Coordinates of C-alpha atoms and ligand atoms in Angstrom, one line a residue:
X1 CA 127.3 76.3 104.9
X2 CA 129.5 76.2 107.7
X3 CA 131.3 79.0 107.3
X4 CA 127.6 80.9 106.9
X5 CA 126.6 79.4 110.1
X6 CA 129.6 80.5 112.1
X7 CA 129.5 84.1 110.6
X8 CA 126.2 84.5 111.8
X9 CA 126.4 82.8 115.1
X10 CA 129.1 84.9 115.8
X11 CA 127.1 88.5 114.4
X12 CA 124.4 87.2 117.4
X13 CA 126.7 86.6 119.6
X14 CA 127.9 90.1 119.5
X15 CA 124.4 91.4 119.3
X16 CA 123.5 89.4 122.2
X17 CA 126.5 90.2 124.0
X18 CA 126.0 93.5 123.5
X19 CA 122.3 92.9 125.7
X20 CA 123.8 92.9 129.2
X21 CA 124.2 96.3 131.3
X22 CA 123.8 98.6 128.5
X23 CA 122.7 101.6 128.5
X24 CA 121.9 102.7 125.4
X25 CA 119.5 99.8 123.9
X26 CA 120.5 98.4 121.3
X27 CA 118.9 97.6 117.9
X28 CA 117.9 94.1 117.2
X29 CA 119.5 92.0 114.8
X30 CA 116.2 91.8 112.0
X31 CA 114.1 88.7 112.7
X32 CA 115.2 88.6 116.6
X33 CA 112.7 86.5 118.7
X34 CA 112.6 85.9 121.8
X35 CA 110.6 83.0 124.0
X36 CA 111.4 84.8 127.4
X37 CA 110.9 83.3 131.0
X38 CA 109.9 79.9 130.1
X39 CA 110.5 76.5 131.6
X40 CA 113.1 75.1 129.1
X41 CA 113.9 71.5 127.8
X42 CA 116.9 71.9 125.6
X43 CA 116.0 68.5 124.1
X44 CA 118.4 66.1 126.5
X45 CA 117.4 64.6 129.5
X46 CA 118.3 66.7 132.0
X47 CA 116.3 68.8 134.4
X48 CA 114.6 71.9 133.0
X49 CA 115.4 75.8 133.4
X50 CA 113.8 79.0 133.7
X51 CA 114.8 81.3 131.2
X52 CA 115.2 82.7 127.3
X53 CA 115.8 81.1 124.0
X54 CA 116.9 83.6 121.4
X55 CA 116.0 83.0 117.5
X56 CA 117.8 85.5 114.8
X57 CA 117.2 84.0 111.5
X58 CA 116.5 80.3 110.9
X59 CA 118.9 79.6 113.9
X60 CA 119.0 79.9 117.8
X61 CA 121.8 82.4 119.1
X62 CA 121.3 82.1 122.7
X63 CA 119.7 79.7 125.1
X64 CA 120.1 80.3 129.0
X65 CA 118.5 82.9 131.7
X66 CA 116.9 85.7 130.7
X67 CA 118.5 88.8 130.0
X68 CA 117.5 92.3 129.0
X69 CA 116.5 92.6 125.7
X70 CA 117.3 94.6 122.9
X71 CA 114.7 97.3 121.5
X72 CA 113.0 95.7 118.7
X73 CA 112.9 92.1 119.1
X74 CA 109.8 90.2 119.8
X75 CA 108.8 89.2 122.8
X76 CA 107.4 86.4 123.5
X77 CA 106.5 85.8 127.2
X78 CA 106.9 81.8 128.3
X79 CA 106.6 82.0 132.0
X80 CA 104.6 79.2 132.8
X81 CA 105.2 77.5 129.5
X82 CA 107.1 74.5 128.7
X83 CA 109.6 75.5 125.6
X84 CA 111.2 72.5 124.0
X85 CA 113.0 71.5 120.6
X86 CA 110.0 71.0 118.0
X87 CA 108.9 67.4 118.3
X88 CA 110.1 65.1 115.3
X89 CA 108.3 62.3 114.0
X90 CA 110.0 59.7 112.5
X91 CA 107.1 57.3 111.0
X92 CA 104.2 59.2 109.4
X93 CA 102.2 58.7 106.6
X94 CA 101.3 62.2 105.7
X95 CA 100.4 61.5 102.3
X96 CA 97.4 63.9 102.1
X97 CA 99.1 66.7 103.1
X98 CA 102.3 66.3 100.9
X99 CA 100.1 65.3 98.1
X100 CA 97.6 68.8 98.7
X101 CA 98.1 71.4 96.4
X102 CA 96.1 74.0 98.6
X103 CA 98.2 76.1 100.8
X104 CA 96.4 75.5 104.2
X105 CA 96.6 71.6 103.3
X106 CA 100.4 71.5 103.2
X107 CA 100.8 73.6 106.4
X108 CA 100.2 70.3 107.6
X109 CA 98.2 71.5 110.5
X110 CA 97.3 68.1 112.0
X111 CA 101.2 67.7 113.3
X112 CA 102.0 71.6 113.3
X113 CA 99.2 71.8 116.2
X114 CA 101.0 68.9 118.3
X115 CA 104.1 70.9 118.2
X116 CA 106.0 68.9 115.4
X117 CA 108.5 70.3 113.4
X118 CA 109.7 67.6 111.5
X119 CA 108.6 64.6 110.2
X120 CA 109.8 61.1 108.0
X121 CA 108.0 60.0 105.4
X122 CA 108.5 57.2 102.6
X123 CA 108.4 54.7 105.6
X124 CA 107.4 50.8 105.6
X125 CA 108.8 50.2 102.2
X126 CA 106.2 52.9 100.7
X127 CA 109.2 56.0 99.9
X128 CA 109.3 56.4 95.9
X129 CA 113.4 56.0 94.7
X130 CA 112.7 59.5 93.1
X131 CA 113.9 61.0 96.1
X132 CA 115.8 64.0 94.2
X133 CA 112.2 65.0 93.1
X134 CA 110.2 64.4 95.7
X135 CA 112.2 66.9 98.2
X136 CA 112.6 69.6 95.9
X137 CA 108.6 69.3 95.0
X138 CA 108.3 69.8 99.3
X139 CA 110.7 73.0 99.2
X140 CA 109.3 74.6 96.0
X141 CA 105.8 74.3 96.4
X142 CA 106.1 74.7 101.0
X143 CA 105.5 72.6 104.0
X144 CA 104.5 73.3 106.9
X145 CA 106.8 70.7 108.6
X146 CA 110.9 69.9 107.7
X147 CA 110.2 66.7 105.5
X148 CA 112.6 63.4 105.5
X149 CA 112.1 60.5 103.7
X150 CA 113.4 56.8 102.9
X151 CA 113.7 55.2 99.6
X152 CA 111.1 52.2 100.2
X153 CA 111.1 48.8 99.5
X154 CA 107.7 48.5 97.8
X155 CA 107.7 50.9 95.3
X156 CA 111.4 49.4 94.4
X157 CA 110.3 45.7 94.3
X158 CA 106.8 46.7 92.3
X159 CA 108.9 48.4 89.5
X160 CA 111.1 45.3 88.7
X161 CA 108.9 42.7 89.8
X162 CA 105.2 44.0 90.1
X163 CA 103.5 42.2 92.7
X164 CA 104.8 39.1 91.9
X165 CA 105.6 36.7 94.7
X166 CA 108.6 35.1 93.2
X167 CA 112.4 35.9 93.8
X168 CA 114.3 37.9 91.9
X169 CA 116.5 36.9 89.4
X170 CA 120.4 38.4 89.2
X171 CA 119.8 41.4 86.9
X172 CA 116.5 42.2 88.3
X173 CA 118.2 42.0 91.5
X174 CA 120.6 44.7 90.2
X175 CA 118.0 46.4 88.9
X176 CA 116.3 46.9 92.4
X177 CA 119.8 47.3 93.9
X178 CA 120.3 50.6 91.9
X179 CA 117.0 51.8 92.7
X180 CA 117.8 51.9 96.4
X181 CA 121.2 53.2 95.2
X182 CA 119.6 56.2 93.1
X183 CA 116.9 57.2 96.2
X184 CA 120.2 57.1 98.7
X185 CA 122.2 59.1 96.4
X186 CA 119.1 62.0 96.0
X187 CA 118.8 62.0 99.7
X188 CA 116.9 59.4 101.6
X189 CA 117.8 58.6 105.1
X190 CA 117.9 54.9 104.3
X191 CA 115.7 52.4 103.4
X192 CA 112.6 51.6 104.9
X193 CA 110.8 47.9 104.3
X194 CA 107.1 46.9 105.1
X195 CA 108.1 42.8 105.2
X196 CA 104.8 42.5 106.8
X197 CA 103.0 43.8 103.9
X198 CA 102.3 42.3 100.3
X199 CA 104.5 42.4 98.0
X200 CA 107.4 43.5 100.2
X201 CA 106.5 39.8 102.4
X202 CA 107.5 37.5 99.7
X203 CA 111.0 38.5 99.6
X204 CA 113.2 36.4 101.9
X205 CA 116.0 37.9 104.1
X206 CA 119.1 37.6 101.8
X207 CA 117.1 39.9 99.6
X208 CA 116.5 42.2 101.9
X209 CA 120.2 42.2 103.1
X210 CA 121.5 42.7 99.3
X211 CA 119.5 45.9 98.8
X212 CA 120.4 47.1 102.7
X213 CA 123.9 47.0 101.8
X214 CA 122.9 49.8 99.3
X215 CA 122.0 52.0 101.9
X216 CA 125.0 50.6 104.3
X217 CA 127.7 52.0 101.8
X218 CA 126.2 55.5 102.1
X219 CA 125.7 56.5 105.4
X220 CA 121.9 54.9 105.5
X221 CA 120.1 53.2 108.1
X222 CA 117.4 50.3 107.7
X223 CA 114.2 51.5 109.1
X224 CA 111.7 48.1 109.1
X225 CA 107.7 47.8 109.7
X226 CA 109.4 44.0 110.5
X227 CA 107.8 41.2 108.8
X228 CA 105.9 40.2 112.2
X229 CA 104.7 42.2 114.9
X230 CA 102.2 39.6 116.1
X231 CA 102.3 35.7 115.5
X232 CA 100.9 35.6 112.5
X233 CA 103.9 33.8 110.6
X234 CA 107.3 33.7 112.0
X235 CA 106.1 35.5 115.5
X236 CA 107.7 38.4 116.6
X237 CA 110.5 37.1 118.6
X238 CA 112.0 35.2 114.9
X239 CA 110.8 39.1 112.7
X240 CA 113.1 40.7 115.6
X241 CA 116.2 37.7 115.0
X242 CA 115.7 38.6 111.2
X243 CA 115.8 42.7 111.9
X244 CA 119.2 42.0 113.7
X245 CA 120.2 39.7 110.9
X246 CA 119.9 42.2 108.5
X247 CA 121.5 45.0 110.3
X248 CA 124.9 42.9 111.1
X249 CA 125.0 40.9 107.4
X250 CA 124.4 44.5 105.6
X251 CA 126.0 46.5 107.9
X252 CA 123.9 49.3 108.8
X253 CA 121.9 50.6 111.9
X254 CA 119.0 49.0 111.8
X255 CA 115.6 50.8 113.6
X256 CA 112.2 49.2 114.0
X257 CA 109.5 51.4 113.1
X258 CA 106.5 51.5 115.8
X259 CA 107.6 48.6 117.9
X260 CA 104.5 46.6 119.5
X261 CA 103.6 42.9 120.2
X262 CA 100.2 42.4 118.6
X263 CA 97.7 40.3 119.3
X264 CA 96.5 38.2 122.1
X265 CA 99.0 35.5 121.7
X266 CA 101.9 37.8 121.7
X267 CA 100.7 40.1 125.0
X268 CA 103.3 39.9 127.2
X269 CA 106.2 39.1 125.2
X270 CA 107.4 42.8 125.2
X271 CA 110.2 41.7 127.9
X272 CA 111.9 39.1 125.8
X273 CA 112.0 40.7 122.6
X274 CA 113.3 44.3 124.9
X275 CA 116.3 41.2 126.3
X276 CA 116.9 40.3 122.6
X277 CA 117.8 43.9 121.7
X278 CA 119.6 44.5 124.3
X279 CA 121.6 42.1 124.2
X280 CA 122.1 43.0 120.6
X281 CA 123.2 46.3 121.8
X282 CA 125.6 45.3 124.3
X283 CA 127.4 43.2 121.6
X284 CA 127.7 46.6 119.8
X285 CA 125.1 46.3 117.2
X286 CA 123.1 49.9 116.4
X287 CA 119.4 48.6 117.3
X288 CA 116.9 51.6 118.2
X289 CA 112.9 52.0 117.8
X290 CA 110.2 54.1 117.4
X291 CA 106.8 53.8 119.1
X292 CA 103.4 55.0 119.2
X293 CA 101.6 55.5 122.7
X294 CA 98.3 53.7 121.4
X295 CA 96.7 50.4 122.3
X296 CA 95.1 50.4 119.7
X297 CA 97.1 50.0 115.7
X298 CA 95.7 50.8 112.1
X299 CA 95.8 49.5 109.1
X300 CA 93.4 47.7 106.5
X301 CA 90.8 45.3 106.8
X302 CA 93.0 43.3 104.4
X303 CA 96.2 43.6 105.6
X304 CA 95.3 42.4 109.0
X305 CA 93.0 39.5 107.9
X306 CA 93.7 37.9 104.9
X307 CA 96.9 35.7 104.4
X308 CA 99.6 37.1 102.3
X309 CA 99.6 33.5 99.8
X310 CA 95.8 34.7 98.9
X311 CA 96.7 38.3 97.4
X312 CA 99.8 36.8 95.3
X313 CA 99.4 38.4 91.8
X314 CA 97.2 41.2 93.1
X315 CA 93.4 42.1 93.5
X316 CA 92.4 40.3 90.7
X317 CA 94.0 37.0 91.4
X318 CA 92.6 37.7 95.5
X319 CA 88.5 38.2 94.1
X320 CA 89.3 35.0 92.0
X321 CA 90.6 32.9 94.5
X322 CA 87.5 34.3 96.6
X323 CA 85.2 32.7 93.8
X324 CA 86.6 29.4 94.1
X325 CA 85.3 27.0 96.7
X326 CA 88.4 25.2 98.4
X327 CA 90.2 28.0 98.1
X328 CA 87.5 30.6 100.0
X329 CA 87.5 27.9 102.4
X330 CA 91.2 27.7 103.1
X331 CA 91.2 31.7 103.3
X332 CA 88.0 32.0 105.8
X333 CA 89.8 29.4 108.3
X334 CA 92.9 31.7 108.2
X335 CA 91.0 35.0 107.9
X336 CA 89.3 33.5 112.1
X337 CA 92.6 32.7 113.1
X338 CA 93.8 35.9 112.1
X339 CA 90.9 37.7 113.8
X340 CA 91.2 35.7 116.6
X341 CA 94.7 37.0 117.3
X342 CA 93.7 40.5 117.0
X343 CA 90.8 39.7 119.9
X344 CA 87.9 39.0 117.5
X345 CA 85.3 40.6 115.9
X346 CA 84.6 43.4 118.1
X347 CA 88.4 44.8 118.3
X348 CA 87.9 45.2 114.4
X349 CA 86.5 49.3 114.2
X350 CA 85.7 50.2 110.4
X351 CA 86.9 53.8 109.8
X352 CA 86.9 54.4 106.0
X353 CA 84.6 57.1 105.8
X354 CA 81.6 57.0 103.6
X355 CA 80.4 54.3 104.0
X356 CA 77.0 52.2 106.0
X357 CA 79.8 50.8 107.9
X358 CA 81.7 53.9 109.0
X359 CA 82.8 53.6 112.7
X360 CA 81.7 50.2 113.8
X361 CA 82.7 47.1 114.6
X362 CA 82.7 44.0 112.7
X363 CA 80.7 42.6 115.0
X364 CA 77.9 45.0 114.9
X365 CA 78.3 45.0 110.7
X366 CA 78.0 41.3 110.7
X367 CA 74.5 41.6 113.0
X368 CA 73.0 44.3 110.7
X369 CA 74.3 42.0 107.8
X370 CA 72.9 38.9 109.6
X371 CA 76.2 37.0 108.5
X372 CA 78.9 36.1 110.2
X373 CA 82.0 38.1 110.9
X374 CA 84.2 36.4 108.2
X375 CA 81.3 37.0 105.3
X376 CA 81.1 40.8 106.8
X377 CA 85.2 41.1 106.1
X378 CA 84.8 39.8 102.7
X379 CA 82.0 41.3 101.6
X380 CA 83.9 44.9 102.6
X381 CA 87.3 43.7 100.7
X382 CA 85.3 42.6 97.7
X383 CA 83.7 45.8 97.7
X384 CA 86.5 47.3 97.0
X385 CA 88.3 48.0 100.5
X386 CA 91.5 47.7 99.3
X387 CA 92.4 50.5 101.8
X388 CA 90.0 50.3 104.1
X389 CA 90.5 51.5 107.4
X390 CA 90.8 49.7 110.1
X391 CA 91.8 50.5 113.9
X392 CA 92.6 47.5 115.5
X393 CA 92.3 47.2 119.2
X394 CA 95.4 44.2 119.5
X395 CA 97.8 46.1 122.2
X396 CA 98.6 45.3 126.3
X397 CA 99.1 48.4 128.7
X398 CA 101.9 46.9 130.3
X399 CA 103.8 45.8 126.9
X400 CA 103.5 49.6 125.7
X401 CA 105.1 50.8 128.9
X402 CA 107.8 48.4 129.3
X403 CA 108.6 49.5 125.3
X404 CA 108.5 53.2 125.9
X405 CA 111.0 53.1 129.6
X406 CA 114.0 51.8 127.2
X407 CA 116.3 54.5 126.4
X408 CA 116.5 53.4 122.6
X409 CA 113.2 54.4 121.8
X410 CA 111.6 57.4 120.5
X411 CA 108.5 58.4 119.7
X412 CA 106.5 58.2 116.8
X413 CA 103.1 58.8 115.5
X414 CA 102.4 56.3 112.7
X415 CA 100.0 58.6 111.9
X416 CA 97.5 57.5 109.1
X417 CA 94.0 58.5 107.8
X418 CA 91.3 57.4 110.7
X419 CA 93.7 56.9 113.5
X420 CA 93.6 59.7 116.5
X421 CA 97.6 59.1 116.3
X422 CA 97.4 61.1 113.4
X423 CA 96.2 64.6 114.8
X424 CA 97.0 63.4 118.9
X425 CA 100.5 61.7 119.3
X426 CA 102.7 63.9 121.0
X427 CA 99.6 65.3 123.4
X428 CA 99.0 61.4 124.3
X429 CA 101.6 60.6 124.9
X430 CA 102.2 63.5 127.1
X431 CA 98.3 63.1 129.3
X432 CA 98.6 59.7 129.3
X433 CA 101.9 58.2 129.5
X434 CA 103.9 61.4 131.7
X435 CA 100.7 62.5 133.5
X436 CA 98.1 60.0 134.2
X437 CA 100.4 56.9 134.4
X438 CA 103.6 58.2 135.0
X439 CA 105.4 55.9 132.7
X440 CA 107.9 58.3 131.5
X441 CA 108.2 62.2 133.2
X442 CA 108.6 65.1 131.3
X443 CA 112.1 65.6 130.5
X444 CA 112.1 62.1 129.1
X445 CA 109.1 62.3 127.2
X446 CA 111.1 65.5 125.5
X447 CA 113.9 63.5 125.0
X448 CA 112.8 61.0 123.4
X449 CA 111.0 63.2 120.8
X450 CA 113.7 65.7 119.7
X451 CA 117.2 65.2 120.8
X452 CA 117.3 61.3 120.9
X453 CA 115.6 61.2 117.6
X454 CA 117.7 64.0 116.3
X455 CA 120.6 61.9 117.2
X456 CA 120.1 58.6 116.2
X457 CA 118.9 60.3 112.8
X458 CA 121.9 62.0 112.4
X459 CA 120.2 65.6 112.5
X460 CA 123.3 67.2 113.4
X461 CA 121.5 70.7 113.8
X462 CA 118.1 69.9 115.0
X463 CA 116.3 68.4 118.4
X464 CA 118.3 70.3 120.9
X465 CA 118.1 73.8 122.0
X466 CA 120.9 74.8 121.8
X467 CA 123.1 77.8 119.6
X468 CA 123.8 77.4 116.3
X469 CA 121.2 74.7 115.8
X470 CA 117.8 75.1 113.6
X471 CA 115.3 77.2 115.3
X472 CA 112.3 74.4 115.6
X473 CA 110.6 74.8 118.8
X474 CA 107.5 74.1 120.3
X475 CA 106.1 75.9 123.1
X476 CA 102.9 74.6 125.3
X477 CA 101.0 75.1 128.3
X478 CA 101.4 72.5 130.3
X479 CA 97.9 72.8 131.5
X480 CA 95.9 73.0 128.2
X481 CA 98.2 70.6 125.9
X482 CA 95.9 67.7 125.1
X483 CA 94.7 65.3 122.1
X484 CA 91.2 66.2 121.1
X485 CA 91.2 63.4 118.5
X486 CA 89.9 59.9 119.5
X487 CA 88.9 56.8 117.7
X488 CA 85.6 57.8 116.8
X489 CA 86.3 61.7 115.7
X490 CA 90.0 60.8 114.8
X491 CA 90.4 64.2 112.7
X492 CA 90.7 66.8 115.5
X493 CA 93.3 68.9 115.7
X494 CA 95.3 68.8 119.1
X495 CA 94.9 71.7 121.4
X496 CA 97.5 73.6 124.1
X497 CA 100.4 74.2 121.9
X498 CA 100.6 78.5 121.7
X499 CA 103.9 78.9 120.2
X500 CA 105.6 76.8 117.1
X501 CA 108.9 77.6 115.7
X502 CA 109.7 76.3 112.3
X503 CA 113.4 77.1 110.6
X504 CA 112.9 80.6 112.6
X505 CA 110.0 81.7 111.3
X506 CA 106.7 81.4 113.7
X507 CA 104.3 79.0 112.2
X508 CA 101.7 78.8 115.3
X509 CA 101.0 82.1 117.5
X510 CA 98.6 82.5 120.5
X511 CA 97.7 79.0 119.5
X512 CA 96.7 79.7 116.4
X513 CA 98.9 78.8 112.7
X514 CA 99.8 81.7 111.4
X515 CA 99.7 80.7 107.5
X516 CA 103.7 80.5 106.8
X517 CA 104.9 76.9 105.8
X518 CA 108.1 77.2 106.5
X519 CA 109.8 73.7 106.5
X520 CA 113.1 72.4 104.1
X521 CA 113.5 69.1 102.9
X522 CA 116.4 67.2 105.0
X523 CA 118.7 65.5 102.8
X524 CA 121.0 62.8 103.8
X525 CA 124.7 63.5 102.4
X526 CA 125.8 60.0 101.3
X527 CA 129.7 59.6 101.2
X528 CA 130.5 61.3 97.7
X529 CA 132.6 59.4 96.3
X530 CA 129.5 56.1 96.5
X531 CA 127.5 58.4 94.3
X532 CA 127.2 59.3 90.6
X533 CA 128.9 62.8 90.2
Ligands
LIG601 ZN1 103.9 50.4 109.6

């Protein structure tokens, strides 16, 4: 691998070597490319350039001002353009896409026309252990993105213990333990956990830290939708203490997934929690986090209003407790607390389509129902919304900025089914955080989607620009690259991006995808000799 790389670095080398003051032109190397003339962010913080990035093959050869160029390469002219690493997106749930067996749905188009090259999936505790599997399904049947993943939590607890709220017992313990082990050893960056999220929320922290350790002994990192964002049971400030907890008793980096405080109770408490973690850092421990620039989150009607002690044992035992008086009671009470920390009935926007419902609030389906907003919630869960979606307006301006100025975080989309973040991330994060607020500039906005994620993901050879790294790169007008996407039309693709680069091959042209899927399954290389030969 190695030794391929180097042999052809070194054949572009010579070829572009051979580019400066020469008279005869020389032939291209096949499959040179050239983004020529544009305003270049190799992926680090620093200030940008003018000039060329050269792509033979899957890799870049050259990156630096602009030279003459050899007879038939293609040109593509940048001036005026921004070209940057392709973004990578470390939290997605692109389920749809992976799952399509069309080929224009696994170009993956909603990302591709952001500019992404890569993204994670398997994360908050969903990534199946079958890891070996799952990648090699990605390469053989094509992506249009490079696809990661993490072997998750739910999927490994559901297989020993179904959706049981009980602890473990020893062998089933081992049971899970080897799980984790199996998805680490096919490939998984680590393992991801959804604490917040039924059944994953009944396991207590030394649980956690036993199956951690799996991915601590090979090279993994523990990636956590934490078990509170909000103050819905231990608050956020205790779900951060346990996130530490887990990273130092198991060992690993540890990386919470789309950091937030939610809810009305918790606005404001962005600067403690930031203190906590870095304070956590200075004393050495790994801590990083990903974050999506939103105010508003998504997720179910049910996951953000009923209590986790009401869905013990599954949807069954939920719509039976929902038939019996005392204990509807006790769940309605909770249910209004719970939507009272999210900012009540009209921050609750429906958006599973198909339905009388579809994109409105619960406060306008509870008038049309002429019930109250509790009965409207129920009524929807027992109709079967077990994934209902829900955007969630919960989020403080001033929390998300103070989040997204620390140098440990990245960005991420979260993107899910009837959220804008989906199709308009990178773009909103770009109009509204870098040029509308100026809460980040440009460089760091870059940064801190390609070469700090790159980094702290051990990506040894992608997120920078630089030679003898992947060729991902994204290259957009800095004029025309906005989200089209919003809360109420949340499937739009994003517009402004005119060039994409994926593993070489040119994926978007003249803004428009070309038709190749050209990503590759990442695989983590655990330590050998922790793996079954
Ligand atoms: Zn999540």
């Amino acid at each position: 691998m190695s030794v391929v790389r180097s042999i052809s670095t070194a054949l572009a080398l010579l070829a572009a070597t051979s580019l400066t003051g020469c008279a005869t032109p020389r032939t291209a190397q096949p499959g040179t490319t050239i983004l020529a003339g544009g305003t270049i962010y190799d992926g680090s913080s620093e200030t940008p350039f003018v000039g060329d990035v050269v792509i033979a093959g899957d890799e870049i050869v050259y990156v630096g001002p602009g030279r003459d160029a050899p007879a038939n390469a293609r040109i593509i002219d940048a001036s005026g353009m921004v070209v940057a690493p392709g973004f990578i997106d470390p939290h997605t749930h692109a389920q749809r896409f992976l799952d399509a067996s069309d080929s224009e749905g696994r170009l993956n188009l909603p990302w591709l026309m952001q500019g992404v090259t890569t993204i994670f999936s398997g994360v908050d505790g969903s990534g199946t252990p079958e890891v070996g599997a799952f990648l090699d399904e990605v390469e053989t049947r094509g992506f249009g993105t490079n696809v990661a993943t993490y072997v998750g939590f739910g999927p490994v607890r559901r297989a020993v213990l179904g959706e049981s709220g009980r602890a473990p017992d020893e062998g089933e313990l081992r049971e899970m333990k080897s799980l984790v082990a199996k998805g680490m050893c096919e490939g998984a960056l680590g393992l991801s956990t959804g604490l917040y999220y039924v059944p994953q929320s009944f396991a207590d922290t030394d649980e956690v830290i036993a199956l951690a350790r799996e991915a601590a002994i090979r090279g993994g990192i523990y990636d956590t939708h934490q078990r509170d964002e909000a103050t819905y049971t231990i608050g956020v400030e205790q779900s951060v203490q346990e996130v530490l907890t887990i990273g130092r008793e198991a060992g690993l980096p540890v990386h919470i997934a789309h950091i937030k405080v939610l809810g009305v109770d918790a606005h404001g408490t962005s600067g403690a929690i930031i203190e906590a973690i870095n304070r956590a850092r200075g004393a050495g421990q790994d801590v990083t986090a990903d974050q999506y620039p939103w105010e508003a989150s998504g997720t179910s009607l049910q996951a953000a209003l009923l209590p986790p002690w009401s869905q013990d044992g599954g949807r069954e035992a939920l719509l039976e407790r929902l038939e019996d008086p005392a204990q509807r009671g006790r769940i309605e009470a909770e249910m209004a607390e719970n939507m009272r920390r999210r900012g009540g009935a009209h921050s609750l926007l429906l958006v599973a389509p198909g339905h009388e419902w579809t994109s409105m609030r619960l406060d306008a389906i509870a008038a049309k129902w002429n019930v109250d907003p509790i009965a409207a919630a129920i009524r929807i869960i027992q109709d079967g919304d077990r994934s209902g979606k829900l955007v969630s307006f919960n989020m403080a301006e001033s929390d998300i900025v103070a989040f997204m100025r620390q140098p440990w975080v990245v960005t991420s989309s979260d993107g899910s089914e009837g959220h804008p973040r989906m199709y308009a991330t990178f773009p909103q994060k770009y109009r509204q955080y870098v040029q509308q607020a100026a809460a980040v500039d440009l460089a760091t906005f870059i940064n801190s989607s390609t070469g700090r994620t790159a980094d702290r993901f051990g990506l040894s050879d992608r997120g920078h620009l630089r030679p003898g790294y992947k060729a991902d790169i994204v290259m957009f007008d800095p004029d025309r690259y906005r989200p089209v996407a919003t809360y109420l039309r949340p499937r739009e693709l994003s517009e402004g991006v005119l060039t994409l680069v994926v593993n070489g091959e040119v994926v978007i042209a003249d803004g428009k995808p070309t038709g190749v899927a050209a990503g590759r399954a990442l695989r983590h290389r655990p330590p050998p000799e922790t793996c079954p030969a």
